[in-house]
Coordinates of C-alpha atoms and ligand atoms in Angstrom, one line a residue:
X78 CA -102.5 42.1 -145.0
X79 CA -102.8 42.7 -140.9
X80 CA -105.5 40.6 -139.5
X81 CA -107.1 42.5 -136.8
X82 CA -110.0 41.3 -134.1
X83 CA -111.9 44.1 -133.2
X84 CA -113.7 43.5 -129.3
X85 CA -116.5 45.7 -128.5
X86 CA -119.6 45.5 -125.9
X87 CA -121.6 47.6 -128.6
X88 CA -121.4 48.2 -132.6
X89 CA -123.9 50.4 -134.5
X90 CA -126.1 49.6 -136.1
X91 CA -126.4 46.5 -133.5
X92 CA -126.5 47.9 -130.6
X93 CA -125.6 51.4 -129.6
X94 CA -125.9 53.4 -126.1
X95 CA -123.1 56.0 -127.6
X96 CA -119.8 57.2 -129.1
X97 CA -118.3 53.8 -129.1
X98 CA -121.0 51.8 -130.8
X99 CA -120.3 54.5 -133.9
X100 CA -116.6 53.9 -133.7
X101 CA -116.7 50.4 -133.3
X102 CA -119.2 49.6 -136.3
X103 CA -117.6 52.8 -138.8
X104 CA -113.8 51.9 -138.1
X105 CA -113.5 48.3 -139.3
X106 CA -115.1 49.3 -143.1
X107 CA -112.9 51.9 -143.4
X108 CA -109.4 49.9 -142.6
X109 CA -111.1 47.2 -144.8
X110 CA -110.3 49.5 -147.5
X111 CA -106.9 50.2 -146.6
X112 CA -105.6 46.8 -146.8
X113 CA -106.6 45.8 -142.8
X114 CA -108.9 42.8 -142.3
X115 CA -110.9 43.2 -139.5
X116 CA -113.3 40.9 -137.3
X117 CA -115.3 42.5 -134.6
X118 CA -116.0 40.2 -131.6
X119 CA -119.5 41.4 -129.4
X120 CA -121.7 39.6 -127.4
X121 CA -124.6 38.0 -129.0
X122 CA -127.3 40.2 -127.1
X123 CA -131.0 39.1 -127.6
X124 CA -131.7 41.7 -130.5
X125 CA -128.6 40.6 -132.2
X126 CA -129.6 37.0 -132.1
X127 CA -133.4 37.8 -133.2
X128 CA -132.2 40.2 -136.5
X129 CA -129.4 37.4 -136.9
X130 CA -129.6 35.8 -140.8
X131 CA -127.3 33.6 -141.9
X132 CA -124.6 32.2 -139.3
X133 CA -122.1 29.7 -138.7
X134 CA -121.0 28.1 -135.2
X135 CA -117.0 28.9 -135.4
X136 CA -116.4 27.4 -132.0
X137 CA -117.6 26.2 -128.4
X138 CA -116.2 26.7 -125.0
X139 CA -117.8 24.4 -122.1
X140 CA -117.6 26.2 -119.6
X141 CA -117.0 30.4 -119.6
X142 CA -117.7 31.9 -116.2
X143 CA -120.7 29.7 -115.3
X144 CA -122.0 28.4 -118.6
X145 CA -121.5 27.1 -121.4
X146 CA -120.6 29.5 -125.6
X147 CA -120.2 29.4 -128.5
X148 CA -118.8 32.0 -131.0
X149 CA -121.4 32.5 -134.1
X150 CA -119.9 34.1 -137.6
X151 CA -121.8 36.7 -139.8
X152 CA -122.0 39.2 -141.7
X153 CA -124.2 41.8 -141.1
X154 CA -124.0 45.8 -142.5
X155 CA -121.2 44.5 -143.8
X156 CA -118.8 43.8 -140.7
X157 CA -117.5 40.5 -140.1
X158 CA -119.0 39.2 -137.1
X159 CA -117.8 36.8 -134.5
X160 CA -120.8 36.6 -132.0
X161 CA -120.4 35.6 -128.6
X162 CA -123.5 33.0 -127.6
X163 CA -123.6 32.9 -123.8
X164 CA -127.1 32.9 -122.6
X165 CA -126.4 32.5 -119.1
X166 CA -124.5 36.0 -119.2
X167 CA -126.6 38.0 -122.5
X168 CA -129.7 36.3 -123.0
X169 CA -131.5 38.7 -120.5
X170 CA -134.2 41.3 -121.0
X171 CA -132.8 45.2 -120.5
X172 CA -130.1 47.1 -122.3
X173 CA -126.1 46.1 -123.1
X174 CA -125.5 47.0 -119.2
X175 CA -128.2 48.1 -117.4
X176 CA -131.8 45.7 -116.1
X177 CA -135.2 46.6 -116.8
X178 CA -135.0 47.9 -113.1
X179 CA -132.4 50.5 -114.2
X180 CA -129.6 49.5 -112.4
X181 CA -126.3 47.5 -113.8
X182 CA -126.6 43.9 -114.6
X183 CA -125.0 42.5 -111.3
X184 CA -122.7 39.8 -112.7
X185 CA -121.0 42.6 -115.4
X186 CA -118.0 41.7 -114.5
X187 CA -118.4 38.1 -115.2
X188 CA -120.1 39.4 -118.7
X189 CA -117.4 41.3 -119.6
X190 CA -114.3 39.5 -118.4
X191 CA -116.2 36.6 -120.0
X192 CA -115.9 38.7 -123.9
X193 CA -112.5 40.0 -123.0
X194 CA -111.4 35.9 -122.4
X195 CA -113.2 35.0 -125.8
X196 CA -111.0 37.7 -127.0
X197 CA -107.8 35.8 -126.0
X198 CA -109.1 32.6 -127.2
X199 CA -110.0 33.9 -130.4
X200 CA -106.3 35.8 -130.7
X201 CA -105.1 32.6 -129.9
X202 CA -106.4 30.1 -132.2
X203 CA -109.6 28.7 -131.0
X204 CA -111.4 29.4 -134.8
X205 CA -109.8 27.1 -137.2
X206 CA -108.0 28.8 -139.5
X207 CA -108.0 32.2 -138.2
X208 CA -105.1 33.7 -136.0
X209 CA -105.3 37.7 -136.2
X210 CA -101.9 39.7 -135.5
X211 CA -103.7 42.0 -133.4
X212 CA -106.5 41.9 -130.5
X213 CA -107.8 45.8 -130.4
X214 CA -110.1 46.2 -127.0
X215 CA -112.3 49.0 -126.9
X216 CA -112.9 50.5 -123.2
X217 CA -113.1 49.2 -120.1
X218 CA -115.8 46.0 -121.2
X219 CA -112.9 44.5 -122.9
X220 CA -110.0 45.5 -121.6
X221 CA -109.2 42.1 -119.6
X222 CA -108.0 40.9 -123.2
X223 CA -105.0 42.1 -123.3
X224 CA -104.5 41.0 -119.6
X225 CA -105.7 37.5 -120.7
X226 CA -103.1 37.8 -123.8
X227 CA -100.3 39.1 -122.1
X228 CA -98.0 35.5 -120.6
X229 CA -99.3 33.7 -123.9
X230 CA -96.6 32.5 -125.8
X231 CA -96.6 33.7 -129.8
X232 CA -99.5 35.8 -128.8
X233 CA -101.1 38.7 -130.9
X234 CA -100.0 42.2 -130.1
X235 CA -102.7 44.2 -128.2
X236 CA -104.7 47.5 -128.7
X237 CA -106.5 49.3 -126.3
X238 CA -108.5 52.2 -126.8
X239 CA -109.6 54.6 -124.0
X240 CA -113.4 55.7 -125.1
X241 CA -113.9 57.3 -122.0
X242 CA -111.8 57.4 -119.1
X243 CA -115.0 58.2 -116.6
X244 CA -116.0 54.4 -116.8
X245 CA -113.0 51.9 -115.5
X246 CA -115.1 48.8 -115.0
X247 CA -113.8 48.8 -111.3
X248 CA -115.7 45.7 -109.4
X249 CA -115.1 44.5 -105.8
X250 CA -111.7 42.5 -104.9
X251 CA -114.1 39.4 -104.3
X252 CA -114.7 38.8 -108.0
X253 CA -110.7 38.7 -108.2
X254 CA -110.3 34.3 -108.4
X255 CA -113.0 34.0 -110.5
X256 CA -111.7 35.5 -113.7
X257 CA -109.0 32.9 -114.0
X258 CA -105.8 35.2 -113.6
X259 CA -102.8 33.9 -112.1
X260 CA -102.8 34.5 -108.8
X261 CA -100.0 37.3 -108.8
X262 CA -102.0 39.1 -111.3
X263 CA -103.2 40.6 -107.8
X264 CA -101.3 43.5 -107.4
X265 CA -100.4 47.2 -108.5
X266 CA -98.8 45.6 -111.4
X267 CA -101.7 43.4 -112.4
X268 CA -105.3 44.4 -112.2
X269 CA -105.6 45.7 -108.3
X270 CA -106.9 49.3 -108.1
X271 CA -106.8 50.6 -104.8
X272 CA -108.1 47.4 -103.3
X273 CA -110.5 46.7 -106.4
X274 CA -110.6 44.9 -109.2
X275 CA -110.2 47.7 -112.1
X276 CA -110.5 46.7 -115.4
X277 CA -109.5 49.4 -117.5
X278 CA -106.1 50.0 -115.5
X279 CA -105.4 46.0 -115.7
X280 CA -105.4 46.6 -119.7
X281 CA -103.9 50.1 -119.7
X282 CA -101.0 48.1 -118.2
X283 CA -100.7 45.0 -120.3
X284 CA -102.0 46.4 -123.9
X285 CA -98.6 47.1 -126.2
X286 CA -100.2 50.1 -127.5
X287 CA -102.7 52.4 -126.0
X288 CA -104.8 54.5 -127.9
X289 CA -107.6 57.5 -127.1
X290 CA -110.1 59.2 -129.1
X291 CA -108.0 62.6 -129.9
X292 CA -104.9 64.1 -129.5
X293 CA -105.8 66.2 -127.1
X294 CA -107.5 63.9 -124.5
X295 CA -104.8 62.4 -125.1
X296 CA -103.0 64.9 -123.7
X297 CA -105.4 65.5 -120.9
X298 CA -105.4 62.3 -119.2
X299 CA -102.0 62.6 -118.6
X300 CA -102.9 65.2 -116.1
X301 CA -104.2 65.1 -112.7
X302 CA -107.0 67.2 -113.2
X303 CA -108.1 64.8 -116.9
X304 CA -106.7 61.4 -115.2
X305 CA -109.7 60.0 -113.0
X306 CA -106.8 58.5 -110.7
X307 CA -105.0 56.9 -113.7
X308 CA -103.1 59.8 -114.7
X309 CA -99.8 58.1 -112.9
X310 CA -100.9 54.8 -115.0
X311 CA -100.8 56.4 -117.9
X312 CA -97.4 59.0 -117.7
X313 CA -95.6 55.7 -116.8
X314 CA -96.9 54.6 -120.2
X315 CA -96.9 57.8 -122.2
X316 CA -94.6 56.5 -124.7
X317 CA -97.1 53.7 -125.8
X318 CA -99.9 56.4 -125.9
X319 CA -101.7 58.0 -128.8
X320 CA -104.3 60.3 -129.5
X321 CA -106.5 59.7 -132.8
X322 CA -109.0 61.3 -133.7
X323 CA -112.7 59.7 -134.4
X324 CA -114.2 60.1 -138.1
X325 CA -117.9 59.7 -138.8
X326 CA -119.8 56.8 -141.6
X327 CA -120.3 60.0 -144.5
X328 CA -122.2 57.5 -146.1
X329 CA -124.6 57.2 -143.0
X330 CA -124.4 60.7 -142.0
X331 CA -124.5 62.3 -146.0
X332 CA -127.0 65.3 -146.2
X333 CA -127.1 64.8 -150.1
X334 CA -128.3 61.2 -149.4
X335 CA -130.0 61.1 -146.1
X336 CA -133.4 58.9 -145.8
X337 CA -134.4 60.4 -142.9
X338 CA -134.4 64.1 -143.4
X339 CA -137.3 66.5 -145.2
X340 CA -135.1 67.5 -148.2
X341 CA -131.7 66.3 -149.1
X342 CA -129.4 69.1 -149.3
X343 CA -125.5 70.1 -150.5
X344 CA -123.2 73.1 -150.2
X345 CA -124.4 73.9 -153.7
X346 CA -127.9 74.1 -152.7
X347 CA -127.4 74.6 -149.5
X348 CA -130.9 76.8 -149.3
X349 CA -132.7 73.4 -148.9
X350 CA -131.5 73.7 -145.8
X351 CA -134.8 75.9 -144.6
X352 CA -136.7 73.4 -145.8
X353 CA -135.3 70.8 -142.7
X354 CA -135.5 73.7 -140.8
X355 CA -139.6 74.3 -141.0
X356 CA -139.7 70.5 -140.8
X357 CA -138.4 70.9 -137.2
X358 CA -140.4 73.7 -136.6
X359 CA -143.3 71.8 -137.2
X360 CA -142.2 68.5 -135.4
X361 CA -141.5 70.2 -132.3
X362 CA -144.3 72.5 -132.0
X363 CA -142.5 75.4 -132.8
X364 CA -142.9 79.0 -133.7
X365 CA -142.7 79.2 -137.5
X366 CA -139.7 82.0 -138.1
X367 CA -136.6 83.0 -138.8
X368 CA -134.7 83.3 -135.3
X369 CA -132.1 80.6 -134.3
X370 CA -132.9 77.2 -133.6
X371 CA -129.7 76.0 -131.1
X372 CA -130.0 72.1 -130.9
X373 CA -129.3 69.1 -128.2
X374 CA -128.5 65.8 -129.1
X375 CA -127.0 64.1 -126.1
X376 CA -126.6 61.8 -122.8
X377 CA -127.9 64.0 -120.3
X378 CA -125.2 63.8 -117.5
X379 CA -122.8 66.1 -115.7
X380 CA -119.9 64.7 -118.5
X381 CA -121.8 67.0 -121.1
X382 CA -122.1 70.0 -119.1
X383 CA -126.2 70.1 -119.4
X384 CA -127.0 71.5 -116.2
X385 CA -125.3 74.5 -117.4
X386 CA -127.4 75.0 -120.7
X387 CA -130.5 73.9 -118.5
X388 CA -129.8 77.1 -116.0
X389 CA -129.3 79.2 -119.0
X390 CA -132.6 78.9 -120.5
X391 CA -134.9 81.5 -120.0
X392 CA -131.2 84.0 -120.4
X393 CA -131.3 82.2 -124.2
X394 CA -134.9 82.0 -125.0
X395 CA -135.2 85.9 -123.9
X396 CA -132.5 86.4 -126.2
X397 CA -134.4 85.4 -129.4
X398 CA -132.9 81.7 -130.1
X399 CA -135.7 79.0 -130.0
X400 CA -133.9 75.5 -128.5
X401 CA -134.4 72.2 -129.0
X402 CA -133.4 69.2 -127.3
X403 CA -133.3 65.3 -127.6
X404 CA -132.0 63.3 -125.2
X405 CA -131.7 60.9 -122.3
X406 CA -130.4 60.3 -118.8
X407 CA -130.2 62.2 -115.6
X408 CA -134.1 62.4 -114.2
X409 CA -133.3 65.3 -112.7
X410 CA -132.2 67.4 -116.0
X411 CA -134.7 65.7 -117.9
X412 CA -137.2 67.2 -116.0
X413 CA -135.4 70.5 -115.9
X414 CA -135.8 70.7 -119.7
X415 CA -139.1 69.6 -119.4
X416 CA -140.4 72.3 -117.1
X417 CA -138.6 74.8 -119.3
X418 CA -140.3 73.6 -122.3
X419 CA -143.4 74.1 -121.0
X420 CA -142.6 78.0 -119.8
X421 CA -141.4 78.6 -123.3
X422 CA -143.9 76.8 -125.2
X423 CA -143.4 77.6 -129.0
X424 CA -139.9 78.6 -128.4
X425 CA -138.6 75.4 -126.8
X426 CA -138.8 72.1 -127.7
X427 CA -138.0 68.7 -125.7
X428 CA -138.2 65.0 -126.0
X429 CA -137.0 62.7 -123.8
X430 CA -135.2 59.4 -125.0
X431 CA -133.4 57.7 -127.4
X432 CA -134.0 58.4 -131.3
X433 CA -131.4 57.9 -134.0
X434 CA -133.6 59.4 -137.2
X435 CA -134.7 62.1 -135.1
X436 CA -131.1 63.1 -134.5
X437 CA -130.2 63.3 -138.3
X438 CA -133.6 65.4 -138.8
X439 CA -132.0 67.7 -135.5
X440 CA -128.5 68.1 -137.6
X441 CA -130.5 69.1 -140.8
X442 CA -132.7 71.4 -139.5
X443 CA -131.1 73.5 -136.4
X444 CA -128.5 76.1 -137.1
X445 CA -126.3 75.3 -134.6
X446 CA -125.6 72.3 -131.8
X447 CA -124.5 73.1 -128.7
X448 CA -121.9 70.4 -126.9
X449 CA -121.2 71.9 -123.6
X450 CA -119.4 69.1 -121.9
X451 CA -116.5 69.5 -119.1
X452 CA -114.7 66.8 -120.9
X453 CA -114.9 64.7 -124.0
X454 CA -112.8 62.2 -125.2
X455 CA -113.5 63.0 -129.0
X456 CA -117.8 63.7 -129.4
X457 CA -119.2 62.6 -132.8
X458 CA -122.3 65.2 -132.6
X459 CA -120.2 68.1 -133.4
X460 CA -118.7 66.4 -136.5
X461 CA -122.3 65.6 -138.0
X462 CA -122.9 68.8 -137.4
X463 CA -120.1 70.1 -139.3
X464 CA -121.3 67.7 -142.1
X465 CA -124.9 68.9 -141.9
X466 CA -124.1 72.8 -141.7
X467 CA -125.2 73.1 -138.1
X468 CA -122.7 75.0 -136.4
X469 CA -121.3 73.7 -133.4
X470 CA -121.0 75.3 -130.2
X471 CA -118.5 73.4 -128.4
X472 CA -116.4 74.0 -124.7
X473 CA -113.0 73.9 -125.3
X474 CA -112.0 70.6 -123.9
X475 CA -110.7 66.9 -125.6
X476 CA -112.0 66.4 -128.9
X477 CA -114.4 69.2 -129.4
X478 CA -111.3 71.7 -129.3
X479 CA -109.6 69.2 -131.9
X480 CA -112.2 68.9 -134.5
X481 CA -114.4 72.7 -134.3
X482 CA -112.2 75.9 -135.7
X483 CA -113.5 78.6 -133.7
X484 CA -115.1 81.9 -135.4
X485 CA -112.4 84.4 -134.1
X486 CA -111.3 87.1 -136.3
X487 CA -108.3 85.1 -138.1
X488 CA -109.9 81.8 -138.6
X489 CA -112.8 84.0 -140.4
X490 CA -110.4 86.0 -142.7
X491 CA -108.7 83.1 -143.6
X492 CA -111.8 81.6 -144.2
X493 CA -111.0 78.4 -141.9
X494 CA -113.7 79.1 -139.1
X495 CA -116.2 75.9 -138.7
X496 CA -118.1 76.6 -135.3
X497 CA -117.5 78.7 -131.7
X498 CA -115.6 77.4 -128.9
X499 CA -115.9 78.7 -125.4
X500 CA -114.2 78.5 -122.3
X501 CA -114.1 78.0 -119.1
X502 CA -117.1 75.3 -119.2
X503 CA -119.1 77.8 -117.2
X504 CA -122.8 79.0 -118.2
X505 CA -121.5 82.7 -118.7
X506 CA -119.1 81.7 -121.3
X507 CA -121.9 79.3 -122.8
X508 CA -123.7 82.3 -123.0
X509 CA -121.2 84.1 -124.5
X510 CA -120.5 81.6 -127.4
X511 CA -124.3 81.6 -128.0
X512 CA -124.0 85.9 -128.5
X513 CA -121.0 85.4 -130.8
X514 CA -122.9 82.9 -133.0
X515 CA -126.1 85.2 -133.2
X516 CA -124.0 88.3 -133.8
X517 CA -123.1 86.2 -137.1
X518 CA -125.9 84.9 -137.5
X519 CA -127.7 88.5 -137.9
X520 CA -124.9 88.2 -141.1
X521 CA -126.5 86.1 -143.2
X522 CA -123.4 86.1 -146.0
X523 CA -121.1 85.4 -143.7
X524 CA -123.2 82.7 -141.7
X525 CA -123.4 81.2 -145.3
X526 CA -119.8 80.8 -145.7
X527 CA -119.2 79.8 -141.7
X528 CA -121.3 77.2 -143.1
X529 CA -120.1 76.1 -146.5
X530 CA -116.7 76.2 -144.7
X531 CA -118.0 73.6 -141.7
X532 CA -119.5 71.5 -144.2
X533 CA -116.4 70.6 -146.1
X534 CA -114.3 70.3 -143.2
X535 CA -112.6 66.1 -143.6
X536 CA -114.6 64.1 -140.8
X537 CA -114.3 61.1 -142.5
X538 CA -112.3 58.3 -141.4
X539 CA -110.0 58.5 -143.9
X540 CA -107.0 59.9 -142.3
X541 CA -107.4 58.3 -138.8
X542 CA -108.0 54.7 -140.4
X543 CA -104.8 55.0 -141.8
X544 CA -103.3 56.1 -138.2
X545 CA -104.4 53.0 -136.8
X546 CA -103.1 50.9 -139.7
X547 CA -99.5 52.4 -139.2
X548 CA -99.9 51.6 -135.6
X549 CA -101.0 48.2 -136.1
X550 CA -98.0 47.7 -138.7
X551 CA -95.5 49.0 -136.0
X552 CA -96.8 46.2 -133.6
X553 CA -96.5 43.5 -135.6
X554 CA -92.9 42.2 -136.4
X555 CA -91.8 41.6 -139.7
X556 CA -93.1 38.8 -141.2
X557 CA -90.2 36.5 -143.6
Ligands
ADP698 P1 -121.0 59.8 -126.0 O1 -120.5 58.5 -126.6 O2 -120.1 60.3 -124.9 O3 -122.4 59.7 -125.7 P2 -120.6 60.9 -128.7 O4 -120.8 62.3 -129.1 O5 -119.3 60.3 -129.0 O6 -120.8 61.0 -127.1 O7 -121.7 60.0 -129.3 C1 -123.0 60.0 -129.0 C2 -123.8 59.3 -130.0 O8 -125.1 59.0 -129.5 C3 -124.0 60.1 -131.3 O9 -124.1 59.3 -132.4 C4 -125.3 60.8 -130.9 O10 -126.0 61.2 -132.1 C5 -126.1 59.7 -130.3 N1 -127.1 60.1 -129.3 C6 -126.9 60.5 -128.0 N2 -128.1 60.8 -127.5 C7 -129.0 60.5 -128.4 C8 -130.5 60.6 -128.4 N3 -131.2 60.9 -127.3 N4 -131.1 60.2 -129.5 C9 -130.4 59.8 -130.6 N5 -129.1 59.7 -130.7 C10 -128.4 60.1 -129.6
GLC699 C1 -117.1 58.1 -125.6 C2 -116.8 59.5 -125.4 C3 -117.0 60.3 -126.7 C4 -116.4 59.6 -127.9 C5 -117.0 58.2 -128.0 C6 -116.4 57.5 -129.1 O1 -118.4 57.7 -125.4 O2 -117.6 60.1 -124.4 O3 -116.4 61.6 -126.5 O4 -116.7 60.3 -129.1 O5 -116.7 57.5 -126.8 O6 -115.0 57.4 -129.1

């Protein structure tokens, strides 16, 4: 059985900001099935510790960057949890990486070098008994691990998977001697980045394997235009290079078994559906009829092209579609949306912040999401989508144009179609997309079977869980 220690700085249902937290929390239980033991190594925020039952102290270490640790074991939601306990770097008020003043905890890059060097102790022995075969580092927060691993003798092979390329974890060149690398780890082969410290490009040089969220990211950050500077980086490495694509928990996101929503529904009785749909009506003050609701779930920031949708409003409200939007993040589009809701009161609806059951309620109900970023590693809202018969609206970038089967004329006679993809990122072509789903839409037979089709489409993590196994397999050598 490969033995695999997972390192994350967030895991749904613990913590969760995004993307990663689903992929970090969904991915273990699925290669637990498939004959993969994993262990997922986080830090042992303040909510973690206060919802923590049952635990064990595994192991101590005196001093890590300033303080003294200790690594916890549990089991929560079913992952096996190593937990690391270092107040002088997590026990703080505020989120995973951000103060209560809103800007980033100063000393991250002593919080996270001090995970990704737990990481390395871990692969290397320090809990009695337990010495995985492979480190996997998610993102830049742990992507000193395989730095830490890499002049270790007998040492695990090392995973690291780009979540998003737009955060590096690059820190000032001063922090350099204190994270306990050798002293010619300074350099354009170690973890220098144009006179930084950088440390996503110090692991996309020492992990043995590099993976990202789709194939064709994967593809994209080999470019100059995807690369964010690290294109070079990563063509010099393009041989160690994947692209997998993210599945979804079906058990968590299951519209035939789904806690949070109005009625339960399935492709058999998919009419249910209008039930969810007068549900969201209701909750956001809307207009009780049969037009279009298009729906928002997101980060608000320039990644998810929202500005775009934001100046394309009134054009879509005029149109006939009612909107409706959840989210969080740039003041300045939050407040956009907000002043738009209030111009189209009844036909637009908006709340600002964070809400995981409202999202599930926003999949039931809507007929369609709209994910209009100018790039995305993979996105996980447009596959609950699909599994919730919203259609999605997607740009055609990264994942999105990897997972969404756009309506053109041969995908819809062959009956493959799942959603509308549009390109360039632009709000004309946003527009567009919108037209070509409410010239369907004014179908109803055919809407039925866009979404009948979109509902059965695989998002489950089936087929990439056992991607990651084979590459985890062709890391390890043979054992006698
Ligand atoms: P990213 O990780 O770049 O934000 P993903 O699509 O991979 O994008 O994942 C975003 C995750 O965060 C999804 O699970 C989505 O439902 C959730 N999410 C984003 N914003 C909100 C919000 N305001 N309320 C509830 N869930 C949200
Ligand atoms: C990142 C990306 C998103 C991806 C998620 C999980 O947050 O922005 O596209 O789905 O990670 O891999």
């Amino acid at each position: 059985m490969t033995s695999v220690l997972s390192v994350a700085s967030e895991v749904f249902p613990l913590v969760k900001t995004g993307g990663l937290a689903d992929v970090a929390g969904a991915l273990p239980l699925a290669l637990g099935t498939i004959g993969v033991a994993v262990r997922t190594l986080m830090p042992a925020y303040p909510s973690v510790l206060a919802d923590l039952g049952e635990n064990a102290i595994l192991t101590e270490i005196d001093d890590l960057f300033g303080g003294p640790a200790r690594i916890l074991g549990a089991t929560v939601a079913g992952l096996d949890l190593l937990l690391l306990d270092a107040p002088h770097l997590f026990d703080r008020p505020g989120g995973p990486y951000i103060g209560l003043n809103g800007y980033d905890h100063p000393d991250n890059w002593a919080r996270f070098a001090a995970l990704s060097k737990a990481a390395s102790l871990v692969g290397m022995g320090a809990i009695a008994g337990y010495r995985p075969d492979i480190v996997h580092a998610h993102d830049w927060q742990a992507a000193l691990a395989p730095v830490y691993l890499e002049r270790q003798p007998s040492r695990p092979r090392t995973v690291l998977t780009i979540h998003n390329l737009a955060f590096q974890g690059a820190f000032p060149h001063t922090v350099f001697p204190d994270l306990g690398l050798p002293a010619d780890a300074w350099g354009v082969d170690g973890v220098e980045y144009y006179g930084s410290v950088g440390f996503l490009k110090g692991g996309l040089r020492a992990a043995d394997a590099i993976t990202t969220v789709s194939p064709n990211y994967a593809a994209e950050i080999l470019t100059a235009a995807g690369g964010m500077g690290l294109d070079g980086l990563l063509r010099g490495r393009a041989d160690r290079l994947t692209g997998i694509v993210n599945g979804i928990d079906i058990e968590t996101w299951d519209p035939a078994n789904d806690p949070h929503i109005a009625a339960t529904f399935t492709r058999g009785d998919i009419f249910r559906r209008q039930i969810n749909k007068r549900a969201l009506e209701a909750e956001f003050a809307l207009e009780e009829d049969d037009t279009l609701i298009l729906a928002v779930v997101s980060r608000l920031t320039w990644q998810k092209g929202l500005d775009l949708l934001a100046e394309a409003c009134d054009d879509i409200v005029a149109s006939g579609c009612r909107l409706v939007i959840v989210g969080s993040g740039d003041r300045m589009l939050e407040g956009s949306f907000l002043g738009a809701a209030a111009r189209h009161a009844g036909r637009m609806g908006v709340r600002i912040g964070y809400d995981e059951i409202l999202s599930h309620r926003v999949q039931a109900g809507a007929d369609a999401l709209l994910v209009p970023s100018r790039f995305e590693p993979c996105g996980l809202t447009q596959l609950y989508a699909l599994r919730y018969g919203c259609l999605p609206v997607v740009s055609r970038v990264g994942g999105l144009a990897d997972t969404v089967i756009d309506a053109n004329f041969a995908a819809q006679a062959a009956g493959v179609a799942t959603g509308f993809i549009f390109a360039p990122v632009t709000r004309e072509a946003l527009l567009d997309g919108i037209a070509r789903l409410a010239r369907l839409y004014a179908d109803p037979p055919l809407w039925r079977d866009l979404q009948l089709t979109a509902m059965s489409s695989d998002v489950s993590w089936t087929g990439s869980a056992r991607r990651y196994a084979d590459l985890y397999r062709s890391l390890v050598p043979e054992r006698p």
